[in-house]
Every structure is written in structure tokens, then in C-alpha cells.
Coordinates of C-alpha atoms in Angstrom, one line a residue:
X1 CA 2.6 0.5 48.5
X2 CA 3.7 -0.8 45.2
X3 CA 5.6 -3.8 46.6
X4 CA 5.3 -5.8 43.4
X5 CA 6.2 -2.8 41.2
X6 CA 9.3 -2.2 43.3
X7 CA 10.8 -5.5 42.3
X8 CA 11.1 -4.3 38.7
X9 CA 11.6 -0.7 39.4
X10 CA 14.5 -1.2 41.7
X11 CA 16.1 -3.9 39.6
X12 CA 16.0 -6.6 42.5
X13 CA 16.9 -9.3 40.0
X14 CA 20.3 -7.5 39.1
X15 CA 21.3 -6.8 42.7
X16 CA 24.2 -8.8 44.2
X17 CA 22.9 -11.0 47.1
X18 CA 25.8 -10.1 49.3
X19 CA 25.0 -6.3 48.9
X20 CA 21.4 -7.0 49.8
X21 CA 22.5 -9.1 52.7
X22 CA 24.5 -6.2 54.1
X23 CA 21.7 -3.7 53.5
X24 CA 19.3 -6.0 55.3
X25 CA 21.7 -6.4 58.2
X26 CA 22.1 -2.6 58.4
X27 CA 18.3 -2.1 58.3
X28 CA 17.8 -4.8 61.0
X29 CA 20.3 -3.0 63.2
X30 CA 18.5 0.4 62.8
X31 CA 15.1 -1.3 63.5
X32 CA 16.5 -3.0 66.6
X33 CA 17.9 0.3 67.8
X34 CA 14.4 1.9 67.5
X35 CA 12.5 -1.0 69.1
X36 CA 15.1 -1.2 72.1
X37 CA 14.2 2.4 72.9
X38 CA 10.5 1.7 73.3
X39 CA 8.9 1.7 76.7
X40 CA 6.6 -1.2 77.8
X41 CA 3.5 0.7 77.1
X42 CA 4.6 1.7 73.7
X43 CA 4.2 -1.9 72.3
X44 CA 0.4 -1.8 72.6
X45 CA 0.1 1.5 70.8
X46 CA -2.1 1.3 67.7
X47 CA -0.7 2.0 64.2
X48 CA -2.2 2.0 60.7
X49 CA -0.5 -0.7 58.5
X50 CA -1.5 -0.5 54.8
X51 CA -0.5 -3.9 53.5
X52 CA -2.2 -6.0 52.0
X53 CA -5.2 -4.0 53.3
X54 CA -5.4 -0.9 55.6
X55 CA -5.7 -2.2 59.1
X56 CA -4.9 -1.1 62.6
X57 CA -2.4 -3.2 64.5
X58 CA -0.4 -2.9 67.6
X59 CA 3.1 -1.8 67.2
X60 CA 4.0 -5.2 68.7
X61 CA 2.3 -6.9 65.8
X62 CA 4.2 -4.7 63.3
X63 CA 7.5 -5.6 64.9
X64 CA 6.8 -9.3 64.9
X65 CA 5.5 -9.2 61.4
X66 CA 8.5 -7.2 60.2
X67 CA 10.9 -9.7 61.8
X68 CA 9.0 -12.6 60.2
X69 CA 9.4 -10.9 56.8
X70 CA 13.0 -10.1 57.3
X71 CA 13.8 -13.8 58.1
X72 CA 12.0 -14.9 54.8
X73 CA 14.1 -12.4 52.8
X74 CA 17.4 -13.5 54.5
X75 CA 16.5 -17.1 53.6
X76 CA 16.0 -16.1 50.0
X77 CA 19.3 -14.3 50.0
X78 CA 21.1 -17.2 51.4
X79 CA 19.7 -19.5 48.7
X80 CA 21.2 -17.1 46.1
X81 CA 24.7 -17.1 47.5

């Protein structure tokens, strides 16, 4: 997925932490909107997740993992401001 390459390509080091925080908040709101529309049985659907290795996970796992990663990024941003 090029996660490490994206850091350099997208100029993460030059971005303003406040701008990134706003973008993260917007993305979190969009994700929350999607997750709120899921039915109870949707959470156990299997999806293919490609990082760090291709693996099948439940949609519930992907949502929890994404929230976990977003919290880490938010803490990084707060340390920069």
C-alpha cells in the first residue's frame, strides 16, 4: 500500500499539524457516518485487509483497528502543536 512511501511523497513533514488535525476530524466523521449505517449482521462480514500482510478480517476488526490507528495519529498531532 506504500504507507512508508506516502510519508515522503505527500510531504507529511511539511504539513501543518492543525490542518492535519482538521482533516483527521473530517475523515473520522465520514467513517462514523458509514459505520453508523451498518446493520448488526454487517459487522461480522469478512473483508480483505492488505496491511501488513493480506488477511481476511471481520468488518468489526477493521473498524476497531482503524479507530486505534486514528488515536495514535491524533496523539502524534497533539505532540506537534
